[in-house]
mmCIF file of C-alpha atoms in Angstrom:
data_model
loop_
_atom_site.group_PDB
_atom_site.id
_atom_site.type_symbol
_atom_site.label_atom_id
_atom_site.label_comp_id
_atom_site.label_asym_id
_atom_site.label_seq_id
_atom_site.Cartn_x
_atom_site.Cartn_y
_atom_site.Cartn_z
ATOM 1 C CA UNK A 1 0.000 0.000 0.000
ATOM 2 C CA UNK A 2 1.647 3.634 -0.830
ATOM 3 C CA UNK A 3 1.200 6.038 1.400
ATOM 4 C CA UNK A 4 1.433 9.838 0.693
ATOM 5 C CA UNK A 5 4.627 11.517 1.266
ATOM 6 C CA UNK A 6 3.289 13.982 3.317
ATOM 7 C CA UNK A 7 1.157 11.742 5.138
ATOM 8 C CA UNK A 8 4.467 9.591 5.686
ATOM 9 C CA UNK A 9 6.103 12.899 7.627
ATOM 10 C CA UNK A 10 2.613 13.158 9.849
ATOM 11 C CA UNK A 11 3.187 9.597 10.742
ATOM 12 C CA UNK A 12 6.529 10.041 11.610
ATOM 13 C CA UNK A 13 6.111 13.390 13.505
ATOM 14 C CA UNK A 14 3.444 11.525 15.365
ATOM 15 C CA UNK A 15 5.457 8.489 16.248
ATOM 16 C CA UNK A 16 8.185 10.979 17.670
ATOM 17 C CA UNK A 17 5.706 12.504 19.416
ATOM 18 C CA UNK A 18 4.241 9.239 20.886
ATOM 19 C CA UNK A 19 7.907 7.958 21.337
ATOM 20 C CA UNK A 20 8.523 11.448 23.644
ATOM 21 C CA UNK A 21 5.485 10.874 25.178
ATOM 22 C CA UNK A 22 5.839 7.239 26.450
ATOM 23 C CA UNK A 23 9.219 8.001 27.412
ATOM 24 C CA UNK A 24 8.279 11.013 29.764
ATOM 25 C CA UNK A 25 5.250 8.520 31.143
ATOM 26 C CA UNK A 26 7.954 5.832 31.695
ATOM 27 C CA UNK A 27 10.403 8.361 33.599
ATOM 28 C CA UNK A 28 7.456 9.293 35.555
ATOM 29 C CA UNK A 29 6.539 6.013 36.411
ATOM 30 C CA UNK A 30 10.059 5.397 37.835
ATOM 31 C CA UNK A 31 11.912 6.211 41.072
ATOM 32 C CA UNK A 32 15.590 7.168 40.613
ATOM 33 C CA UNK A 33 18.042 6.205 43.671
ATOM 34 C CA UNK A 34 21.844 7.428 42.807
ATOM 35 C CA UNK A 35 24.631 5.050 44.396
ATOM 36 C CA UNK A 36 27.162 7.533 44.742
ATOM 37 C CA UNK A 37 30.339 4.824 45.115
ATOM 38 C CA UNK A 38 33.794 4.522 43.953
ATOM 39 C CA UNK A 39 33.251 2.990 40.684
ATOM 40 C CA UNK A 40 37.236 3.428 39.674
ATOM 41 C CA UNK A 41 40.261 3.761 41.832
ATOM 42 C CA UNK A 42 41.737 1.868 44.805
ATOM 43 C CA UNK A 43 38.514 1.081 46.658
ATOM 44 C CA UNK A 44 36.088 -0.458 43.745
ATOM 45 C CA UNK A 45 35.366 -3.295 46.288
ATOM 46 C CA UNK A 46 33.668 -1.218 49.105
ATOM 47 C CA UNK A 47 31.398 0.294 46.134
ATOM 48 C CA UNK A 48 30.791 -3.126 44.413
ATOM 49 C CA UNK A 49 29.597 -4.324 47.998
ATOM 50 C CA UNK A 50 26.966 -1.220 48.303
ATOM 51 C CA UNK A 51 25.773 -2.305 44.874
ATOM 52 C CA UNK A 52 25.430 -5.523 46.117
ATOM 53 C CA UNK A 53 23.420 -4.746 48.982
ATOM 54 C CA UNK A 54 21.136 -1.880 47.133
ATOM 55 C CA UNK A 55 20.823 -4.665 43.907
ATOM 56 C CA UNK A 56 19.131 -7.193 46.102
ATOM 57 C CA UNK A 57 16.538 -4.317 47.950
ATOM 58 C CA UNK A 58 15.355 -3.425 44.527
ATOM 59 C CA UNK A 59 14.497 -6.581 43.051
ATOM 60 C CA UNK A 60 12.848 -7.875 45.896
ATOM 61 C CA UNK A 61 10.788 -4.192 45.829
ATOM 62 C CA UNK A 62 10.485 -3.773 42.172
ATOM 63 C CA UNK A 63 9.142 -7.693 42.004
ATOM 64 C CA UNK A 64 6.439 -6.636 44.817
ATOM 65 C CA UNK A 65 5.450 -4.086 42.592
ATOM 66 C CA UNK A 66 7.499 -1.616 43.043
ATOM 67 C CA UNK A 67 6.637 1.739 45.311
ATOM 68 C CA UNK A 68 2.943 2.939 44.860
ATOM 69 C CA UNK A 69 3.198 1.605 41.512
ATOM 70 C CA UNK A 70 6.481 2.723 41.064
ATOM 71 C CA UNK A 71 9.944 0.871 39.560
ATOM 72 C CA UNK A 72 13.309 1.577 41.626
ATOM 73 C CA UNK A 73 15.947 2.342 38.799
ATOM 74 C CA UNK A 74 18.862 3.357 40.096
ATOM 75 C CA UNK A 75 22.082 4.552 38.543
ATOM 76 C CA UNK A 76 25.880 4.630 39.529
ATOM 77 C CA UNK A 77 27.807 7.838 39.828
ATOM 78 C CA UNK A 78 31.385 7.324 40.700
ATOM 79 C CA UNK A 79 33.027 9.982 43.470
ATOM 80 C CA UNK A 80 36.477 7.304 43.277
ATOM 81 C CA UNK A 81 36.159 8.104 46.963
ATOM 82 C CA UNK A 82 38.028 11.044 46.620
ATOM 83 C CA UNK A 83 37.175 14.338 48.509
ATOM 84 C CA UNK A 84 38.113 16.368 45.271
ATOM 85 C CA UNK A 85 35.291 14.308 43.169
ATOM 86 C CA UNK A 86 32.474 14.336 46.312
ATOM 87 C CA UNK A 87 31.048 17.858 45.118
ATOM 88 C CA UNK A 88 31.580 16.572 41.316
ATOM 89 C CA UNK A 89 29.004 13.693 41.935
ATOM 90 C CA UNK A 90 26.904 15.690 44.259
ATOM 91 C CA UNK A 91 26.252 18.309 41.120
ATOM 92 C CA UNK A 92 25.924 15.799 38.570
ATOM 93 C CA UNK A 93 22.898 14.290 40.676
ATOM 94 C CA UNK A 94 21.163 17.345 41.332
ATOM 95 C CA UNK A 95 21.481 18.052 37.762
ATOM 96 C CA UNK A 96 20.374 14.923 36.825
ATOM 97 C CA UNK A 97 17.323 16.197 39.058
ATOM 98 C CA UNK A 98 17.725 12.664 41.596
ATOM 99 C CA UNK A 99 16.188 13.365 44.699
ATOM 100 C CA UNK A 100 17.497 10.227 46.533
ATOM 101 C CA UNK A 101 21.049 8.819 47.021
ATOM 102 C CA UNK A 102 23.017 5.454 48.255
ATOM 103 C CA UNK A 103 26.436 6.812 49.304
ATOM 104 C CA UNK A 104 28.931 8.458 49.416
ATOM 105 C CA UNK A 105 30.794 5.736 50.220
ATOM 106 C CA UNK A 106 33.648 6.875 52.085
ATOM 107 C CA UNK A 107 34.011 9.869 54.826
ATOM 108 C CA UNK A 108 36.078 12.465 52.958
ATOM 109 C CA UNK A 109 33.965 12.123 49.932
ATOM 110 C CA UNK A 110 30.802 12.476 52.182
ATOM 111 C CA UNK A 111 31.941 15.590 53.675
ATOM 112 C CA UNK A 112 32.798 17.231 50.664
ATOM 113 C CA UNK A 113 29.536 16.609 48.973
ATOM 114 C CA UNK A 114 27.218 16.938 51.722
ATOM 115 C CA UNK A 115 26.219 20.324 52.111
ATOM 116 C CA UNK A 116 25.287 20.208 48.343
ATOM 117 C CA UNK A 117 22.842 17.358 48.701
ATOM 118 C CA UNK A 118 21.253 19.080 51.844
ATOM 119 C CA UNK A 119 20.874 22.488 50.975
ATOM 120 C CA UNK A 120 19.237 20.688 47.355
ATOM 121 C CA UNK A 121 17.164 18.688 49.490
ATOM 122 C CA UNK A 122 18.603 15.503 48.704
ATOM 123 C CA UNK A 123 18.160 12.916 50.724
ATOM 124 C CA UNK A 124 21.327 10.841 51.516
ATOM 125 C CA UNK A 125 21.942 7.274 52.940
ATOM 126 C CA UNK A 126 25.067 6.384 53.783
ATOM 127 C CA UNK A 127 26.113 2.740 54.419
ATOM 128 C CA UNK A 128 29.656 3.187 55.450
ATOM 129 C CA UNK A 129 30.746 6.360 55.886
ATOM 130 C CA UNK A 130 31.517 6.869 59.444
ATOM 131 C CA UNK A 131 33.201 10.139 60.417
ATOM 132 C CA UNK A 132 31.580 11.933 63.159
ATOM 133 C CA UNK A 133 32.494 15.485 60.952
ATOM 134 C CA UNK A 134 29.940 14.541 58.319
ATOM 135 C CA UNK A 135 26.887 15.234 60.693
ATOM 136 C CA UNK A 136 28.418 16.885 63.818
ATOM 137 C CA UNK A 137 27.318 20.118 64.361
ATOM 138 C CA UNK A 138 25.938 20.614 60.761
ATOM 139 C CA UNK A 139 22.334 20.694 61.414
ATOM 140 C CA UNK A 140 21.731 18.578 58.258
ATOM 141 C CA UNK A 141 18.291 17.678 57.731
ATOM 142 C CA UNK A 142 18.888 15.457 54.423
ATOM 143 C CA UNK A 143 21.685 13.355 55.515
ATOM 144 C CA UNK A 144 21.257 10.140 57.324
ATOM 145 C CA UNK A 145 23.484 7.025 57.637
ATOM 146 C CA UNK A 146 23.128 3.164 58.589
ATOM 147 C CA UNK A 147 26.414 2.557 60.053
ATOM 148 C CA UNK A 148 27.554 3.801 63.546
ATOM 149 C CA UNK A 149 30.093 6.625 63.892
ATOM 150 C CA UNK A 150 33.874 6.419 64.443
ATOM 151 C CA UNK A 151 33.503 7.892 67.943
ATOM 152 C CA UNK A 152 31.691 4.716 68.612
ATOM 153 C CA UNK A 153 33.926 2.202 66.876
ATOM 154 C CA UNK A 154 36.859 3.745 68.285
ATOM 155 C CA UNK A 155 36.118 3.434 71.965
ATOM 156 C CA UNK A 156 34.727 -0.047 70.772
ATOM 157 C CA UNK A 157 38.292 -1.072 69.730
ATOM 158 C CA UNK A 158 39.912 0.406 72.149
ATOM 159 C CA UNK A 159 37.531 -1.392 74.775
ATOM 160 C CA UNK A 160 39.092 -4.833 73.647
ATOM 161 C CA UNK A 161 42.592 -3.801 73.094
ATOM 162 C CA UNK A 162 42.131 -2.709 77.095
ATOM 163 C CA UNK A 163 40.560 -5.484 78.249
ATOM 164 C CA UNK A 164 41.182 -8.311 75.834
ATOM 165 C CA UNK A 165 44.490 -7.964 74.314
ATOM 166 C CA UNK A 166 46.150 -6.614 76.807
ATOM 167 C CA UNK A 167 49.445 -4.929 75.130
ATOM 168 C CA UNK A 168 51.917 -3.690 76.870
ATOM 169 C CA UNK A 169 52.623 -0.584 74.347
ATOM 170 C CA UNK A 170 50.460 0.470 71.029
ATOM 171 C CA UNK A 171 51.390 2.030 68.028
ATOM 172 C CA UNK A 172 48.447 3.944 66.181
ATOM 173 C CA UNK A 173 49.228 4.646 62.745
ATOM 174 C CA UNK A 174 46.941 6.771 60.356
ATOM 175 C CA UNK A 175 46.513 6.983 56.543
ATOM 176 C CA UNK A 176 46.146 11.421 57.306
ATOM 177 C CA UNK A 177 42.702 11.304 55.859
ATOM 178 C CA UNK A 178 39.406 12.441 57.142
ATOM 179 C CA UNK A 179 38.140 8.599 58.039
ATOM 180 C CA UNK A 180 41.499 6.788 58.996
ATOM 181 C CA UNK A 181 43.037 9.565 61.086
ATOM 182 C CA UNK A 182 39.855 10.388 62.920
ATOM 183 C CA UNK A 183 39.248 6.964 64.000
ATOM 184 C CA UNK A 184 42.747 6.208 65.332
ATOM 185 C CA UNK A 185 42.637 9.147 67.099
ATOM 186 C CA UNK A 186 39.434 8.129 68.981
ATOM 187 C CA UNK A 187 41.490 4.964 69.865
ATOM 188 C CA UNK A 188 44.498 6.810 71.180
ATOM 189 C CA UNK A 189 42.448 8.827 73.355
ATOM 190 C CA UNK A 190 40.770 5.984 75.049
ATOM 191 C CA UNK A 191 43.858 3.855 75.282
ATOM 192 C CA UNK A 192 44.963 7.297 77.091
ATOM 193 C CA UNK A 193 41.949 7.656 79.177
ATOM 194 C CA UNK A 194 42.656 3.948 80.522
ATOM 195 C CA UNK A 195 46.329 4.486 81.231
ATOM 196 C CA UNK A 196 47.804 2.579 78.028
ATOM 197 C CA UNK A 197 50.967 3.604 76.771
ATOM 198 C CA UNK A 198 50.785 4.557 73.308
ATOM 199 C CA UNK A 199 54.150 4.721 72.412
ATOM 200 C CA UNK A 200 53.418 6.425 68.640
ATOM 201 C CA UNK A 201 50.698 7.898 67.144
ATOM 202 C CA UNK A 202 52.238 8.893 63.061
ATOM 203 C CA UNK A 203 50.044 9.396 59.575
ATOM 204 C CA UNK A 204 51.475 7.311 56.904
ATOM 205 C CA UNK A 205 50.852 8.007 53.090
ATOM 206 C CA UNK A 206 48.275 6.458 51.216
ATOM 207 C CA UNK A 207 48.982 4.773 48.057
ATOM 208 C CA UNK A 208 52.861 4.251 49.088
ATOM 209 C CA UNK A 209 54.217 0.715 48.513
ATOM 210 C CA UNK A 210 57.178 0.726 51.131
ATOM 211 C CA UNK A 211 56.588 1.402 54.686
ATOM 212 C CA UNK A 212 59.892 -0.047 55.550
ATOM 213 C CA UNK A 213 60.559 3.080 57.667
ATOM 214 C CA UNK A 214 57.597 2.778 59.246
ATOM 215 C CA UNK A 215 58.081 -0.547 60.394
ATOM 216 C CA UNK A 216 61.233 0.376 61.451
ATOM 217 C CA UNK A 217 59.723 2.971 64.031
ATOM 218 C CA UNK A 218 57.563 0.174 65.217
ATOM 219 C CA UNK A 219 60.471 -1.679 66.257
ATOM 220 C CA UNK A 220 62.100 0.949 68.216
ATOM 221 C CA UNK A 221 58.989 2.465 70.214
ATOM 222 C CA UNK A 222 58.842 -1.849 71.201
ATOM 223 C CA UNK A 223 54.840 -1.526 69.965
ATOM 224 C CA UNK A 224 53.928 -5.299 70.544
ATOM 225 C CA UNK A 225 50.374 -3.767 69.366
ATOM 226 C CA UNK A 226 49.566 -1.850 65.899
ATOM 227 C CA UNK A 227 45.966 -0.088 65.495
ATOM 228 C CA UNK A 228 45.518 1.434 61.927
ATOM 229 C CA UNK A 229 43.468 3.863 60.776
ATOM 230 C CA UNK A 230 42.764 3.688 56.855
ATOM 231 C CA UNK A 231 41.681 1.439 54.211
ATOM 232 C CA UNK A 232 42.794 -2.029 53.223
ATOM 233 C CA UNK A 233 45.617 -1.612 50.822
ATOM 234 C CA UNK A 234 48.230 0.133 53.007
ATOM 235 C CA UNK A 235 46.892 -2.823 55.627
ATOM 236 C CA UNK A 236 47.653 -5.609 53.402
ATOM 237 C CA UNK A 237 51.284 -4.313 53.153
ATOM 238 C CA UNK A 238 51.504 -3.308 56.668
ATOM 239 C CA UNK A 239 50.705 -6.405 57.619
ATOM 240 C CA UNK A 240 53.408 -8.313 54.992
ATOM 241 C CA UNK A 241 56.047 -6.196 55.424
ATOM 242 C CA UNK A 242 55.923 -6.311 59.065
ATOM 243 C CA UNK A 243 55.839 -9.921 58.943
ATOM 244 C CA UNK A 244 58.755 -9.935 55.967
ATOM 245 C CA UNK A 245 61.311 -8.009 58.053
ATOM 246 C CA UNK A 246 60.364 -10.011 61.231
ATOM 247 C CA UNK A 247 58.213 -7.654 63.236
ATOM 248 C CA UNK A 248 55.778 -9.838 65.577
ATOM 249 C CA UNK A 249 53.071 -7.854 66.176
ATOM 250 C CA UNK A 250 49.046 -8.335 66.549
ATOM 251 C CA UNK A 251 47.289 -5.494 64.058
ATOM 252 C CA UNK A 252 43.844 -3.972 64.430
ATOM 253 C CA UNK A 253 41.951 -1.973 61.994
ATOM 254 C CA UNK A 254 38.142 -0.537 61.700
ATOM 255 C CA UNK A 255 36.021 -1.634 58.767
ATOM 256 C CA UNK A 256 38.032 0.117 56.114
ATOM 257 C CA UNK A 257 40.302 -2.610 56.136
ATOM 258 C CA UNK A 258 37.670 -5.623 56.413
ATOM 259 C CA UNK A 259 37.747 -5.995 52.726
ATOM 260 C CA UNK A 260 38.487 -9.771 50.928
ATOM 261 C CA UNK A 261 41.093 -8.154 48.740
ATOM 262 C CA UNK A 262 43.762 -7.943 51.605
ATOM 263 C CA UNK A 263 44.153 -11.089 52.195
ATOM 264 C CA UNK A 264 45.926 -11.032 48.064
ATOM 265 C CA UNK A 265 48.005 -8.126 49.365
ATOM 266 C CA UNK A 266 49.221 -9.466 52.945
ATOM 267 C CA UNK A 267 49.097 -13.543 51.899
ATOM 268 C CA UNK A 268 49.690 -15.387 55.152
ATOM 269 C CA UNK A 269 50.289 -12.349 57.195
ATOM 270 C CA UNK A 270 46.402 -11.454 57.612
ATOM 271 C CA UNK A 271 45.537 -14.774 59.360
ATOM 272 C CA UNK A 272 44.517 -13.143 62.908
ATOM 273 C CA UNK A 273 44.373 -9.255 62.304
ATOM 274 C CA UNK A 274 41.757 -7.786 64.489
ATOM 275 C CA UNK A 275 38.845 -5.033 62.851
ATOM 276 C CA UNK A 276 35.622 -4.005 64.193
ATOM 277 C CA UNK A 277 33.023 -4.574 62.096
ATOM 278 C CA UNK A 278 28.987 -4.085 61.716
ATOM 279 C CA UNK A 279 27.371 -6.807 63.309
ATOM 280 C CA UNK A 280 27.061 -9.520 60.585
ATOM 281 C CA UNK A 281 22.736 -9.970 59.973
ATOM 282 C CA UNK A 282 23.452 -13.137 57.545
ATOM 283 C CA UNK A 283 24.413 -14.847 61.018
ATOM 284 C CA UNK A 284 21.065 -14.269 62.220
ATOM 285 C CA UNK A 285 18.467 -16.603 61.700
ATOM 286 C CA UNK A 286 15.436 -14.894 60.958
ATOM 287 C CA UNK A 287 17.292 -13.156 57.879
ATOM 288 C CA UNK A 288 18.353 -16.855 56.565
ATOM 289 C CA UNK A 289 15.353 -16.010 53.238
ATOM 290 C CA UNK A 290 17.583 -13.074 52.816
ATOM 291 C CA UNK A 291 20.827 -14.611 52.764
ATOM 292 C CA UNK A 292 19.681 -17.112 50.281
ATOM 293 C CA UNK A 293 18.350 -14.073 47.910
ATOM 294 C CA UNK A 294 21.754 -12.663 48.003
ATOM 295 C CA UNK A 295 23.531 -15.682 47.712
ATOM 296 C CA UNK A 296 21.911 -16.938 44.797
ATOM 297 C CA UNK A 297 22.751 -13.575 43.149
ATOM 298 C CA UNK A 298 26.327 -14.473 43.674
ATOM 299 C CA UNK A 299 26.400 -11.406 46.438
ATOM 300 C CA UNK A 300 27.823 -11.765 49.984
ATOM 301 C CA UNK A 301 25.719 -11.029 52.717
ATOM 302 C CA UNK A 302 28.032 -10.776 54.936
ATOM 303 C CA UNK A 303 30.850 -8.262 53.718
ATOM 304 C CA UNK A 304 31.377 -4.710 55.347
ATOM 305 C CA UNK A 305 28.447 -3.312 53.734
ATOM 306 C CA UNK A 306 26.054 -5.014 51.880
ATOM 307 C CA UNK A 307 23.409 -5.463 54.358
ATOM 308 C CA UNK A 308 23.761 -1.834 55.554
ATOM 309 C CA UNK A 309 23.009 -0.628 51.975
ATOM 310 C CA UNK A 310 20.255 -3.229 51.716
ATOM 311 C CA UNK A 311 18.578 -1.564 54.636
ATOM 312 C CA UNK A 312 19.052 1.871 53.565
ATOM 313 C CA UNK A 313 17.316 1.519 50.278
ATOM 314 C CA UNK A 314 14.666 -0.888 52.371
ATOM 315 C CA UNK A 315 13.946 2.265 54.476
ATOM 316 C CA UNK A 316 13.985 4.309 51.734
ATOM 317 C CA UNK A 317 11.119 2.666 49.657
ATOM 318 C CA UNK A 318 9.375 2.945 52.969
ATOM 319 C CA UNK A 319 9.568 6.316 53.280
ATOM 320 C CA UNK A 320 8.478 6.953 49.915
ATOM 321 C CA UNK A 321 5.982 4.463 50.298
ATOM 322 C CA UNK A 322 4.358 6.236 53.431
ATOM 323 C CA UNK A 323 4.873 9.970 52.345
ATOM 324 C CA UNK A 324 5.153 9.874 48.521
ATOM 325 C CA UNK A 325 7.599 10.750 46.335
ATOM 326 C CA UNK A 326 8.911 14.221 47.888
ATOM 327 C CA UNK A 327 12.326 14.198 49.147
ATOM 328 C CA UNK A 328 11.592 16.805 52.111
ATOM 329 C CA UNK A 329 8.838 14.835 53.201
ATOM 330 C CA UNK A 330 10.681 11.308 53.131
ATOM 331 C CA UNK A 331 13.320 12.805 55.173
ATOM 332 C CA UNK A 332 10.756 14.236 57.692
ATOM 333 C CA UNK A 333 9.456 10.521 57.834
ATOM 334 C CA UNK A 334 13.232 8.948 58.624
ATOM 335 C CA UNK A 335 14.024 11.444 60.992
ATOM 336 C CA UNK A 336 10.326 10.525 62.808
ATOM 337 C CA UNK A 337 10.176 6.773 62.528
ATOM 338 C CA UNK A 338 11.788 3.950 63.429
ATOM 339 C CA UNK A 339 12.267 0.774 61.093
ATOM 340 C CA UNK A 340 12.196 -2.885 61.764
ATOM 341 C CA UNK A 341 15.309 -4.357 59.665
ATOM 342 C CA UNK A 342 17.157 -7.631 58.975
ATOM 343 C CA UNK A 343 20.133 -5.011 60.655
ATOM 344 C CA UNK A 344 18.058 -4.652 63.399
ATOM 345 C CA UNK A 345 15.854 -1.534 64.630
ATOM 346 C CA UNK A 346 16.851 1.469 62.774
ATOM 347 C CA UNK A 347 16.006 5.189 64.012
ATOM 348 C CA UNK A 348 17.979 8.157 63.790
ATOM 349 C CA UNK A 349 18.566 11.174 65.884
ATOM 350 C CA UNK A 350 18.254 14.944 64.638
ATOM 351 C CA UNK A 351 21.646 14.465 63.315
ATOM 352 C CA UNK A 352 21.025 11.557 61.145
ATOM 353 C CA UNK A 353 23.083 9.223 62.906
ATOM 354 C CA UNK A 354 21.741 6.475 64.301
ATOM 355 C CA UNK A 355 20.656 6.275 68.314
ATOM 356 C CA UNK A 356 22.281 2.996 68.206
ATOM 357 C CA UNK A 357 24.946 0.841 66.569
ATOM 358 C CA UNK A 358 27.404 -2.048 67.435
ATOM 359 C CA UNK A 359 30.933 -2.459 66.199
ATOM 360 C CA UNK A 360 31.533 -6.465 67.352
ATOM 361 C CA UNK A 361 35.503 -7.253 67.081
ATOM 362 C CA UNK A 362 36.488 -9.889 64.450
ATOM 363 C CA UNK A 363 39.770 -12.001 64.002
ATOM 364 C CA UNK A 364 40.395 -12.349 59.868
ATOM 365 C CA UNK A 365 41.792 -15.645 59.039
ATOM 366 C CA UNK A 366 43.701 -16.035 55.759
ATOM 367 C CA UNK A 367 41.074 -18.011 53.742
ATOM 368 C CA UNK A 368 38.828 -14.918 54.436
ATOM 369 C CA UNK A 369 36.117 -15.855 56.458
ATOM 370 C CA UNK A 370 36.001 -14.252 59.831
ATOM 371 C CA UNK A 371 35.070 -14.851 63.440
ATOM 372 C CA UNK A 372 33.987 -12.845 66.852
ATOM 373 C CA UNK A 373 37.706 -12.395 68.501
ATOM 374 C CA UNK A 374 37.854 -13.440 72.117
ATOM 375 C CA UNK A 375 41.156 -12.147 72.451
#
């Protein structure tokens, strides 16, 4: 059949139209969540592990029909967990007018971006970022996280190096950054406060390879205990160097370094390193259906982060769910309300942090499973 030239460029001017159309419809038949994560750089893992935990929330919500009719789609903006890139990823959401966020993953990144997402009333979850600076004295409405701060995993560590370890003199070593050196400096303080002789408290680089030097400090102040501030790759070599120039020592860390990948960097020399970690929910029971939905995603359950990012796009949906789709009123909501989750009960104070969190102690073995440290 011919059809009229003319009549051909209606048709197609029409199906653009139409095309324009249903695509506006679909956009507003969708929820975005951002997962603001390092997508490149050193720390890929702790980002991969939030996507794990957010992947799982939104097929189990999407496949129960999603939020008042609504499909989760979410998107990845990477912040490489630098402070420099925090504000970068912060505009590029707003601009991409998202209203709700996963992230930032790490503390200095957080910082940075967070006054942007507040005063664009975005709302925030962060599963893992755990610097008291990023809500302390802010008076942030928009900014919430599902992890405990550092000024209670500090005193947490520094509770079992007192009473449990028992060393007769600690080094504290720092990585200078916002997270690392923060959190050993909670831990030198209450080693202080209980009489503990720290015998060095130094910031080492990130990204160096050879911390011979530092080692060699370690050996002189007689440190027969290390706690380490930072992230898992200066770890992993702390840990093998120390052990390849003959350095006995027992090494602590906070959940930076509770990451799978150091046991390639430190090989044998990570069987027994201490770090406080979130309580592990895929131990539970009652969150065995859970663990199975991860698992047979190929996801871990019980890494750093996963289930804390599960729950904060579980309380999320439930937010939006109860207030609708207005990011000032799903923020009222979390600040107001307190959530039942496989993590246990969630509620937050005016701050955004939560009113309560535990950071159990774990020993790291070498073939990467963990347990609860008794000493």
């Amino acid at each position: 059949m011919h059809i009229p030239f003319r009549l051909q460029t209606l048709v197609a001017t029409m199906g653009l139209a139409g095309a324009a159309l249903l695509g506006q419809a679909h956009a507003a038949d969708s929820i975005k969540i951002a997962m603001v994560i390092p997508a490149t750089g050193p720390l890929t893992q702790y980002g991969d592990m939030v996507k794990e935990g957010v992947a799982t929330a939104v097929e189990q919500i999407n496949a129960a029909g999603g939020i008042n009719g609504k499909k989760i789609e979410t998107t990845v903006v990477d912040d490489a967990c630098e402070p420099k890139q925090g504000p970068v990823a912060a505009n590029r959401v707003v601009n991409d007018k998202i209203r709700y966020v996963i992230g930032p993953v790490c503390s200095g990144a957080a910082i940075a971006a967070a006054p942007i997402y507040n005063n664009e009333g975005v709302v925030v979850i962060t599963p893992s970022a755990t610097s008291p600076a990023l809500t302390e004295g802010k008076n942030f409405h928009f900014i919430f996280r599902t992890i405990g701060r550092d000024d209670q995993q500090g005193p947490a560590a520094a509770k079992f190096i007192i009473n449990k370890a028992k060393p007769k003199k600690v080094a504290v070593l720092h990585d200078k950054q916002s997270y690392g050196q923060g959190i050993a400096a909670s831990v030198r303080d209450e080693l202080k406060k209980a009489n503990v002789d720290v015998a060095l408290f130094e910031g080492i680089n990130a990204g160096d390879s050879d911390y011979s030097a530092v080692i060699t400090k370690l050996k002189s102040a007689g440190a027969d205990f290390v706690y380490y501030g930072g992230y898992h790759p200066e770890m992993g070599l702390l840990l093998r160097q120390a052990a390849e120039q003959g350095l006995k020592v027992r090494m602590m860390g906070p959940e930076g370094v509770g990451n799978p990948e150091i046991n390639a960097i430190a090989g044998n020399a990570v069987e027994g390193m201490l770090v406080t970690l979130p309580a592990d929910p895929a131990a539970k029971p009652e969150n065995a259906a859970l663990v199975k939905a991860f698992k047979d995603k190929g996801r871990d359950a019980s890494g750093a982060f996963q289930m804390g990012a599960y729950t904060a796009t579980q309380v999320l949906a439930q937010s939006i769910k109860a207030v609708g789709d207005d990011a000032e009123k799903v923020a009222d909501y979390l600040h107001k309300t307190a959530f039942n989750m496989p993590t246990g009960n969630v509620a937050w104070d005016a701050k955004g942090d939560l009113k309560a969190f535990d950071f159990p102690v774990y020993s790291w073995h070498k073939d990467g499973s963990k347990s609860v440290a008794e000493k």
